[in-house]
Amino acid sequence: MSGLLFGAIVFTLACQVTAMALCLLRLVRGPSAQDRVLAMDLICTIAMLVLLVLAIRYGSTMYFDAALLIAVSGFISSAAMAKFLLRGEVIE
Amino acid sequence: MSTPLALWIELPVALLLVASGVFTLAAGVGVLRFKSFFMRMHPPALAFSLSAWCVTLATILYFSAREGALSLHAWLIIIFLAMTVPVTTTLLARTELFRRRTRGDAEVPAPLSRMVAVVPPEAAAAEPHDAGSGA
């Protein structure tokens, strides 16, 4: 791993962690419940992107499976929460 | 670590990574700073599409160059995101509409279908007349 790639990875990780912190602030502050769901969804997606960047950092393809798992669980949880807010039930 | 890669393969990977970091940061700032929920729904699309595409392309490029063969595992993630993100976004937008209508917010447009919730006063006034003329 050269210095160029290492610097880019560190910069990207710093940006992603900052974005997650901003989303966490919105999650805590968010006036309505759907704001919190949106922020949680974005946090899940950014966590998935962090795992992809870490895959490049450590040169291992095992991180892809974890990223896919986070994407699936994030989608299911946000869809279930949005459905609950919309209908009062998850499965009718 | 395996053998170091050539500069012409590392440069695009680094550029894609930096671009994705900037887009993700923009999405985070937008989610925090925009005023209303419908405005706040837009910045995450930046992370869902542009930033995810940049990271995925960088990953594909890096692992393809490293293993000497085309490595397309990361496409799965992009395909999955493209399928699931519209569902979540639509559900959240409908949730916001529904909850603001039930709260009686005047800024929200009235529902098109009469089955759903709040009927505006003029439609409620017009309905018995229609039913009478129909019968």
PDB file of C-alpha atoms in Angstrom:
ATOM      1  CA  MET A   1       0.000   0.000   0.000  1.00  0.00           C
ATOM      2  CA  SER A   2       1.523   3.266  -1.124  1.00  0.00           C
ATOM      3  CA  GLY A   3       1.330   6.546   0.705  1.00  0.00           C
ATOM      4  CA  LEU A   4      -1.117   7.955  -1.838  1.00  0.00           C
ATOM      5  CA  LEU A   5      -3.676   5.213  -1.368  1.00  0.00           C
ATOM      6  CA  PHE A   6      -3.194   5.192   2.388  1.00  0.00           C
ATOM      7  CA  GLY A   7      -3.781   8.944   2.595  1.00  0.00           C
ATOM      8  CA  ALA A   8      -6.908   8.670   0.429  1.00  0.00           C
ATOM      9  CA  ILE A   9      -8.259   5.882   2.636  1.00  0.00           C
ATOM     10  CA  VAL A  10      -7.626   7.845   5.826  1.00  0.00           C
ATOM     11  CA  PHE A  11      -9.288  10.935   4.337  1.00  0.00           C
ATOM     12  CA  THR A  12     -12.318   8.929   3.198  1.00  0.00           C
ATOM     13  CA  LEU A  13     -12.699   7.226   6.566  1.00  0.00           C
ATOM     14  CA  ALA A  14     -12.474  10.588   8.346  1.00  0.00           C
ATOM     15  CA  CYS A  15     -15.170  12.036   6.061  1.00  0.00           C
ATOM     16  CA  GLN A  16     -17.417   9.038   6.598  1.00  0.00           C
ATOM     17  CA  VAL A  17     -17.030   9.090  10.364  1.00  0.00           C
ATOM     18  CA  THR A  18     -17.794  12.822  10.409  1.00  0.00           C
ATOM     19  CA  ALA A  19     -20.900  12.252   8.284  1.00  0.00           C
ATOM     20  CA  MET A  20     -22.010   9.490  10.655  1.00  0.00           C
ATOM     21  CA  ALA A  21     -21.539  11.838  13.612  1.00  0.00           C
ATOM     22  CA  LEU A  22     -23.652  14.519  11.903  1.00  0.00           C
ATOM     23  CA  CYS A  23     -26.360  11.924  11.218  1.00  0.00           C
ATOM     24  CA  LEU A  24     -26.183  10.855  14.850  1.00  0.00           C
ATOM     25  CA  LEU A  25     -26.769  14.469  15.841  1.00  0.00           C
ATOM     26  CA  ARG A  26     -29.851  14.529  13.591  1.00  0.00           C
ATOM     27  CA  LEU A  27     -30.928  11.197  15.100  1.00  0.00           C
ATOM     28  CA  VAL A  28     -30.770  12.654  18.595  1.00  0.00           C
ATOM     29  CA  ARG A  29     -32.244  16.026  17.691  1.00  0.00           C
ATOM     30  CA  GLY A  30     -34.713  15.048  14.942  1.00  0.00           C
ATOM     31  CA  PRO A  31     -38.104  16.637  15.557  1.00  0.00           C
ATOM     32  CA  SER A  32     -40.161  13.788  14.111  1.00  0.00           C
ATOM     33  CA  ALA A  33     -39.830  10.021  14.115  1.00  0.00           C
ATOM     34  CA  GLN A  34     -39.300   9.795  10.361  1.00  0.00           C
ATOM     35  CA  ASP A  35     -36.279  12.097  10.678  1.00  0.00           C
ATOM     36  CA  ARG A  36     -34.745   9.570  13.008  1.00  0.00           C
ATOM     37  CA  VAL A  37     -35.526   6.692  10.663  1.00  0.00           C
ATOM     38  CA  LEU A  38     -33.934   8.581   7.779  1.00  0.00           C
ATOM     39  CA  ALA A  39     -30.815   9.347   9.817  1.00  0.00           C
ATOM     40  CA  MET A  40     -30.570   5.707  10.938  1.00  0.00           C
ATOM     41  CA  ASP A  41     -30.886   4.541   7.339  1.00  0.00           C
ATOM     42  CA  LEU A  42     -28.105   6.890   6.253  1.00  0.00           C
ATOM     43  CA  ILE A  43     -25.907   5.713   9.139  1.00  0.00           C
ATOM     44  CA  CYS A  44     -26.381   2.098   8.024  1.00  0.00           C
ATOM     45  CA  THR A  45     -25.443   2.944   4.451  1.00  0.00           C
ATOM     46  CA  ILE A  46     -22.350   4.876   5.523  1.00  0.00           C
ATOM     47  CA  ALA A  47     -21.313   1.971   7.755  1.00  0.00           C
ATOM     48  CA  MET A  48     -21.545  -0.253   4.692  1.00  0.00           C
ATOM     49  CA  LEU A  49     -19.330   2.154   2.748  1.00  0.00           C
ATOM     50  CA  VAL A  50     -16.838   2.181   5.649  1.00  0.00           C
ATOM     51  CA  LEU A  51     -16.619  -1.601   5.395  1.00  0.00           C
ATOM     52  CA  LEU A  52     -15.927  -1.362   1.650  1.00  0.00           C
ATOM     53  CA  VAL A  53     -13.129   1.135   2.274  1.00  0.00           C
ATOM     54  CA  LEU A  54     -11.717  -1.146   4.965  1.00  0.00           C
ATOM     55  CA  ALA A  55     -11.778  -3.997   2.432  1.00  0.00           C
ATOM     56  CA  ILE A  56      -9.390  -1.957   0.281  1.00  0.00           C
ATOM     57  CA  ARG A  57      -7.287  -1.027   3.315  1.00  0.00           C
ATOM     58  CA  TYR A  58      -6.748  -4.600   4.467  1.00  0.00           C
ATOM     59  CA  GLY A  59      -6.918  -6.182   1.029  1.00  0.00           C
ATOM     60  CA  SER A  60      -9.501  -8.778   2.007  1.00  0.00           C
ATOM     61  CA  THR A  61     -12.702  -9.637   0.156  1.00  0.00           C
ATOM     62  CA  MET A  62     -14.287 -10.987   3.334  1.00  0.00           C
ATOM     63  CA  TYR A  63     -15.526  -7.474   4.108  1.00  0.00           C
ATOM     64  CA  PHE A  64     -17.969  -7.607   1.177  1.00  0.00           C
ATOM     65  CA  ASP A  65     -20.130 -10.164   2.938  1.00  0.00           C
ATOM     66  CA  ALA A  66     -20.309  -8.027   6.067  1.00  0.00           C
ATOM     67  CA  ALA A  67     -21.165  -4.973   3.945  1.00  0.00           C
ATOM     68  CA  LEU A  68     -23.973  -6.854   2.205  1.00  0.00           C
ATOM     69  CA  LEU A  69     -25.289  -8.051   5.563  1.00  0.00           C
ATOM     70  CA  ILE A  70     -25.355  -4.494   6.929  1.00  0.00           C
ATOM     71  CA  ALA A  71     -27.141  -3.306   3.788  1.00  0.00           C
ATOM     72  CA  VAL A  72     -29.809  -6.010   4.128  1.00  0.00           C
ATOM     73  CA  SER A  73     -30.436  -5.437   7.823  1.00  0.00           C
ATOM     74  CA  GLY A  74     -30.478  -1.657   7.349  1.00  0.00           C
ATOM     75  CA  PHE A  75     -33.050  -1.884   4.593  1.00  0.00           C
ATOM     76  CA  ILE A  76     -35.300  -4.266   6.512  1.00  0.00           C
ATOM     77  CA  SER A  77     -35.181  -2.207   9.699  1.00  0.00           C
ATOM     78  CA  SER A  78     -35.883   1.135   7.997  1.00  0.00           C
ATOM     79  CA  ALA A  79     -38.657  -0.325   5.862  1.00  0.00           C
ATOM     80  CA  ALA A  80     -40.249  -1.931   8.929  1.00  0.00           C
ATOM     81  CA  MET A  81     -40.021   1.277  10.947  1.00  0.00           C
ATOM     82  CA  ALA A  82     -41.424   3.383   8.107  1.00  0.00           C
ATOM     83  CA  LYS A  83     -44.265   0.889   7.647  1.00  0.00           C
ATOM     84  CA  PHE A  84     -44.993   1.008  11.342  1.00  0.00           C
ATOM     85  CA  LEU A  85     -45.121   4.801  11.340  1.00  0.00           C
ATOM     86  CA  LEU A  86     -47.376   4.723   8.282  1.00  0.00           C
ATOM     87  CA  ARG A  87     -49.846   2.025   9.343  1.00  0.00           C
ATOM     88  CA  GLY A  88     -49.380   1.310  13.024  1.00  0.00           C
ATOM     89  CA  GLU A  89     -48.477  -2.279  12.151  1.00  0.00           C
ATOM     90  CA  VAL A  90     -45.529  -3.822  10.361  1.00  0.00           C
ATOM     91  CA  ILE A  91     -47.358  -6.696   8.688  1.00  0.00           C
ATOM     92  CA  GLU A  92     -51.089  -6.376   8.134  1.00  0.00           C
TER      93      GLU A  92
ATOM     94  CA  MET B   1       0.413  -7.198   1.546  1.00  0.00           C
ATOM     95  CA  SER B   2       1.022  -8.386  -1.962  1.00  0.00           C
ATOM     96  CA  THR B   3       3.096  -6.657  -4.593  1.00  0.00           C
ATOM     97  CA  PRO B   4       2.583  -2.898  -4.807  1.00  0.00           C
ATOM     98  CA  LEU B   5       0.291  -1.733  -7.576  1.00  0.00           C
ATOM     99  CA  ALA B   6       1.220   0.612 -10.382  1.00  0.00           C
ATOM    100  CA  LEU B   7       0.594   4.300  -9.940  1.00  0.00           C
ATOM    101  CA  TRP B   8      -1.883   4.463 -12.825  1.00  0.00           C
ATOM    102  CA  ILE B   9      -4.128   2.012 -11.006  1.00  0.00           C
ATOM    103  CA  GLU B  10      -3.716   3.556  -7.562  1.00  0.00           C
ATOM    104  CA  LEU B  11      -4.438   7.095  -8.692  1.00  0.00           C
ATOM    105  CA  PRO B  12      -8.006   6.430  -9.916  1.00  0.00           C
ATOM    106  CA  VAL B  13      -8.721   4.329  -6.828  1.00  0.00           C
ATOM    107  CA  ALA B  14      -7.539   7.144  -4.561  1.00  0.00           C
ATOM    108  CA  LEU B  15      -9.501   9.749  -6.532  1.00  0.00           C
ATOM    109  CA  LEU B  16     -12.698   7.691  -6.380  1.00  0.00           C
ATOM    110  CA  LEU B  17     -12.256   7.181  -2.647  1.00  0.00           C
ATOM    111  CA  VAL B  18     -11.718  10.883  -2.000  1.00  0.00           C
ATOM    112  CA  ALA B  19     -14.730  11.785  -4.159  1.00  0.00           C
ATOM    113  CA  SER B  20     -16.903   9.339  -2.246  1.00  0.00           C
ATOM    114  CA  GLY B  21     -15.689  10.770   1.056  1.00  0.00           C
ATOM    115  CA  VAL B  22     -16.582  14.301  -0.029  1.00  0.00           C
ATOM    116  CA  PHE B  23     -20.049  13.222  -1.211  1.00  0.00           C
ATOM    117  CA  THR B  24     -20.711  11.349   2.023  1.00  0.00           C
ATOM    118  CA  LEU B  25     -19.683  14.375   4.057  1.00  0.00           C
ATOM    119  CA  ALA B  26     -22.003  16.566   1.963  1.00  0.00           C
ATOM    120  CA  ALA B  27     -24.861  14.144   2.627  1.00  0.00           C
ATOM    121  CA  GLY B  28     -24.200  14.264   6.370  1.00  0.00           C
ATOM    122  CA  VAL B  29     -24.064  18.061   6.441  1.00  0.00           C
ATOM    123  CA  GLY B  30     -27.253  18.261   4.369  1.00  0.00           C
ATOM    124  CA  VAL B  31     -29.157  15.891   6.636  1.00  0.00           C
ATOM    125  CA  LEU B  32     -28.140  17.960   9.638  1.00  0.00           C
ATOM    126  CA  ARG B  33     -28.709  21.432   8.242  1.00  0.00           C
ATOM    127  CA  PHE B  34     -31.767  21.371   5.972  1.00  0.00           C
ATOM    128  CA  LYS B  35     -34.941  22.833   7.408  1.00  0.00           C
ATOM    129  CA  SER B  36     -37.863  20.562   6.569  1.00  0.00           C
ATOM    130  CA  PHE B  37     -38.163  16.796   6.275  1.00  0.00           C
ATOM    131  CA  PHE B  38     -38.822  16.811   2.543  1.00  0.00           C
ATOM    132  CA  MET B  39     -35.648  18.840   2.014  1.00  0.00           C
ATOM    133  CA  ARG B  40     -33.815  16.479   4.302  1.00  0.00           C
ATOM    134  CA  MET B  41     -34.792  13.499   2.180  1.00  0.00           C
ATOM    135  CA  HIS B  42     -32.567  14.659  -0.672  1.00  0.00           C
ATOM    136  CA  PRO B  43     -29.000  14.582   0.726  1.00  0.00           C
ATOM    137  CA  PRO B  44     -29.036  10.842   1.560  1.00  0.00           C
ATOM    138  CA  ALA B  45     -29.551  10.150  -2.142  1.00  0.00           C
ATOM    139  CA  LEU B  46     -26.046  11.545  -2.611  1.00  0.00           C
ATOM    140  CA  ALA B  47     -24.653   8.873  -0.309  1.00  0.00           C
ATOM    141  CA  PHE B  48     -26.915   6.146  -1.686  1.00  0.00           C
ATOM    142  CA  SER B  49     -26.046   6.688  -5.329  1.00  0.00           C
ATOM    143  CA  LEU B  50     -22.942   8.742  -6.059  1.00  0.00           C
ATOM    144  CA  SER B  51     -20.861   7.880  -3.033  1.00  0.00           C
ATOM    145  CA  ALA B  52     -21.757   4.185  -3.092  1.00  0.00           C
ATOM    146  CA  TRP B  53     -20.939   4.023  -6.811  1.00  0.00           C
ATOM    147  CA  CYS B  54     -17.549   5.675  -6.266  1.00  0.00           C
ATOM    148  CA  VAL B  55     -16.573   3.293  -3.457  1.00  0.00           C
ATOM    149  CA  THR B  56     -17.770   0.269  -5.392  1.00  0.00           C
ATOM    150  CA  LEU B  57     -15.900   1.235  -8.541  1.00  0.00           C
ATOM    151  CA  ALA B  58     -12.755   1.855  -6.485  1.00  0.00           C
ATOM    152  CA  THR B  59     -13.145  -1.571  -4.864  1.00  0.00           C
ATOM    153  CA  ILE B  60     -13.668  -3.330  -8.182  1.00  0.00           C
ATOM    154  CA  LEU B  61     -10.699  -1.532  -9.713  1.00  0.00           C
ATOM    155  CA  TYR B  62      -8.426  -2.286  -6.767  1.00  0.00           C
ATOM    156  CA  PHE B  63      -9.255  -5.964  -6.396  1.00  0.00           C
ATOM    157  CA  SER B  64      -9.263  -6.582 -10.138  1.00  0.00           C
ATOM    158  CA  ALA B  65      -5.770  -5.116 -10.414  1.00  0.00           C
ATOM    159  CA  ARG B  66      -4.584  -6.927  -7.313  1.00  0.00           C
ATOM    160  CA  GLU B  67      -5.824 -10.393  -8.260  1.00  0.00           C
ATOM    161  CA  GLY B  68      -5.211 -10.018 -11.987  1.00  0.00           C
ATOM    162  CA  ALA B  69      -8.794 -11.031 -12.767  1.00  0.00           C
ATOM    163  CA  LEU B  70     -12.096  -9.206 -12.933  1.00  0.00           C
ATOM    164  CA  SER B  71     -13.574  -9.204  -9.433  1.00  0.00           C
ATOM    165  CA  LEU B  72     -17.213  -8.169  -9.418  1.00  0.00           C
ATOM    166  CA  HIS B  73     -18.407  -9.049  -5.906  1.00  0.00           C
ATOM    167  CA  ALA B  74     -19.083  -5.431  -5.069  1.00  0.00           C
ATOM    168  CA  TRP B  75     -21.655  -5.099  -7.857  1.00  0.00           C
ATOM    169  CA  LEU B  76     -24.058  -7.032  -5.630  1.00  0.00           C
ATOM    170  CA  ILE B  77     -24.073  -4.146  -3.174  1.00  0.00           C
ATOM    171  CA  ILE B  78     -24.820  -1.548  -5.838  1.00  0.00           C
ATOM    172  CA  ILE B  79     -27.611  -3.665  -7.314  1.00  0.00           C
ATOM    173  CA  PHE B  80     -29.069  -4.253  -3.870  1.00  0.00           C
ATOM    174  CA  LEU B  81     -28.931  -0.542  -2.998  1.00  0.00           C
ATOM    175  CA  ALA B  82     -30.584   0.375  -6.299  1.00  0.00           C
ATOM    176  CA  MET B  83     -33.448  -1.992  -5.482  1.00  0.00           C
ATOM    177  CA  THR B  84     -33.996  -1.088  -1.836  1.00  0.00           C
ATOM    178  CA  VAL B  85     -33.379   2.648  -1.576  1.00  0.00           C
ATOM    179  CA  PRO B  86     -36.470   3.728  -3.586  1.00  0.00           C
ATOM    180  CA  VAL B  87     -38.664   1.532  -1.373  1.00  0.00           C
ATOM    181  CA  THR B  88     -37.398   3.110   1.842  1.00  0.00           C
ATOM    182  CA  THR B  89     -37.546   6.621   0.405  1.00  0.00           C
ATOM    183  CA  THR B  90     -41.124   6.218  -0.826  1.00  0.00           C
ATOM    184  CA  LEU B  91     -42.267   4.735   2.469  1.00  0.00           C
ATOM    185  CA  LEU B  92     -40.678   7.576   4.437  1.00  0.00           C
ATOM    186  CA  ALA B  93     -42.170  10.254   2.182  1.00  0.00           C
ATOM    187  CA  ARG B  94     -45.630   8.687   2.511  1.00  0.00           C
ATOM    188  CA  THR B  95     -45.141   8.498   6.261  1.00  0.00           C
ATOM    189  CA  GLU B  96     -44.379  12.195   6.468  1.00  0.00           C
ATOM    190  CA  LEU B  97     -47.379  13.041   4.272  1.00  0.00           C
ATOM    191  CA  PHE B  98     -49.698  10.803   6.288  1.00  0.00           C
ATOM    192  CA  ARG B  99     -48.604  12.060   9.661  1.00  0.00           C
ATOM    193  CA  ARG B 100     -48.794  15.713   8.653  1.00  0.00           C
ATOM    194  CA  ARG B 101     -52.266  15.198   7.166  1.00  0.00           C
ATOM    195  CA  THR B 102     -53.558  13.516  10.285  1.00  0.00           C
ATOM    196  CA  ARG B 103     -52.116  16.402  12.288  1.00  0.00           C
ATOM    197  CA  GLY B 104     -54.147  18.766  10.096  1.00  0.00           C
ATOM    198  CA  ASP B 105     -51.206  20.573   8.501  1.00  0.00           C
ATOM    199  CA  ALA B 106     -52.493  23.012   5.857  1.00  0.00           C
ATOM    200  CA  GLU B 107     -49.275  23.052   3.799  1.00  0.00           C
ATOM    201  CA  VAL B 108     -49.571  19.425   2.756  1.00  0.00           C
ATOM    202  CA  PRO B 109     -51.521  18.697  -0.450  1.00  0.00           C
ATOM    203  CA  ALA B 110     -54.778  16.810  -0.020  1.00  0.00           C
ATOM    204  CA  PRO B 111     -54.881  13.084  -0.800  1.00  0.00           C
ATOM    205  CA  LEU B 112     -55.922  12.106  -4.314  1.00  0.00           C
ATOM    206  CA  SER B 113     -57.715   8.975  -3.203  1.00  0.00           C
ATOM    207  CA  ARG B 114     -60.785   9.353  -1.011  1.00  0.00           C
ATOM    208  CA  MET B 115     -59.998   6.077   0.746  1.00  0.00           C
ATOM    209  CA  VAL B 116     -57.059   7.577   2.615  1.00  0.00           C
ATOM    210  CA  ALA B 117     -57.758   9.722   5.670  1.00  0.00           C
ATOM    211  CA  VAL B 118     -58.681  13.369   5.715  1.00  0.00           C
ATOM    212  CA  VAL B 119     -61.293  14.590   3.208  1.00  0.00           C
ATOM    213  CA  PRO B 120     -61.018  18.326   2.476  1.00  0.00           C
ATOM    214  CA  PRO B 121     -64.215  20.332   3.175  1.00  0.00           C
ATOM    215  CA  GLU B 122     -65.129  21.118  -0.439  1.00  0.00           C
ATOM    216  CA  ALA B 123     -64.863  17.456  -1.457  1.00  0.00           C
ATOM    217  CA  ALA B 124     -67.011  16.464   1.526  1.00  0.00           C
ATOM    218  CA  ALA B 125     -69.603  19.020   0.448  1.00  0.00           C
ATOM    219  CA  ALA B 126     -69.595  17.792  -3.145  1.00  0.00           C
ATOM    220  CA  GLU B 127     -69.930  14.123  -2.305  1.00  0.00           C
ATOM    221  CA  PRO B 128     -73.617  13.844  -1.254  1.00  0.00           C
ATOM    222  CA  HIS B 129     -74.666  15.756  -4.370  1.00  0.00           C
ATOM    223  CA  ASP B 130     -72.789  13.306  -6.607  1.00  0.00           C
ATOM    224  CA  ALA B 131     -74.284  10.334  -4.809  1.00  0.00           C
ATOM    225  CA  GLY B 132     -77.805  11.792  -5.109  1.00  0.00           C
ATOM    226  CA  SER B 133     -77.538  12.453  -8.833  1.00  0.00           C
ATOM    227  CA  GLY B 134     -76.070   8.980  -9.352  1.00  0.00           C
ATOM    228  CA  ALA B 135     -79.033   7.345  -7.612  1.00  0.00           C
TER     229      ALA B 135
END
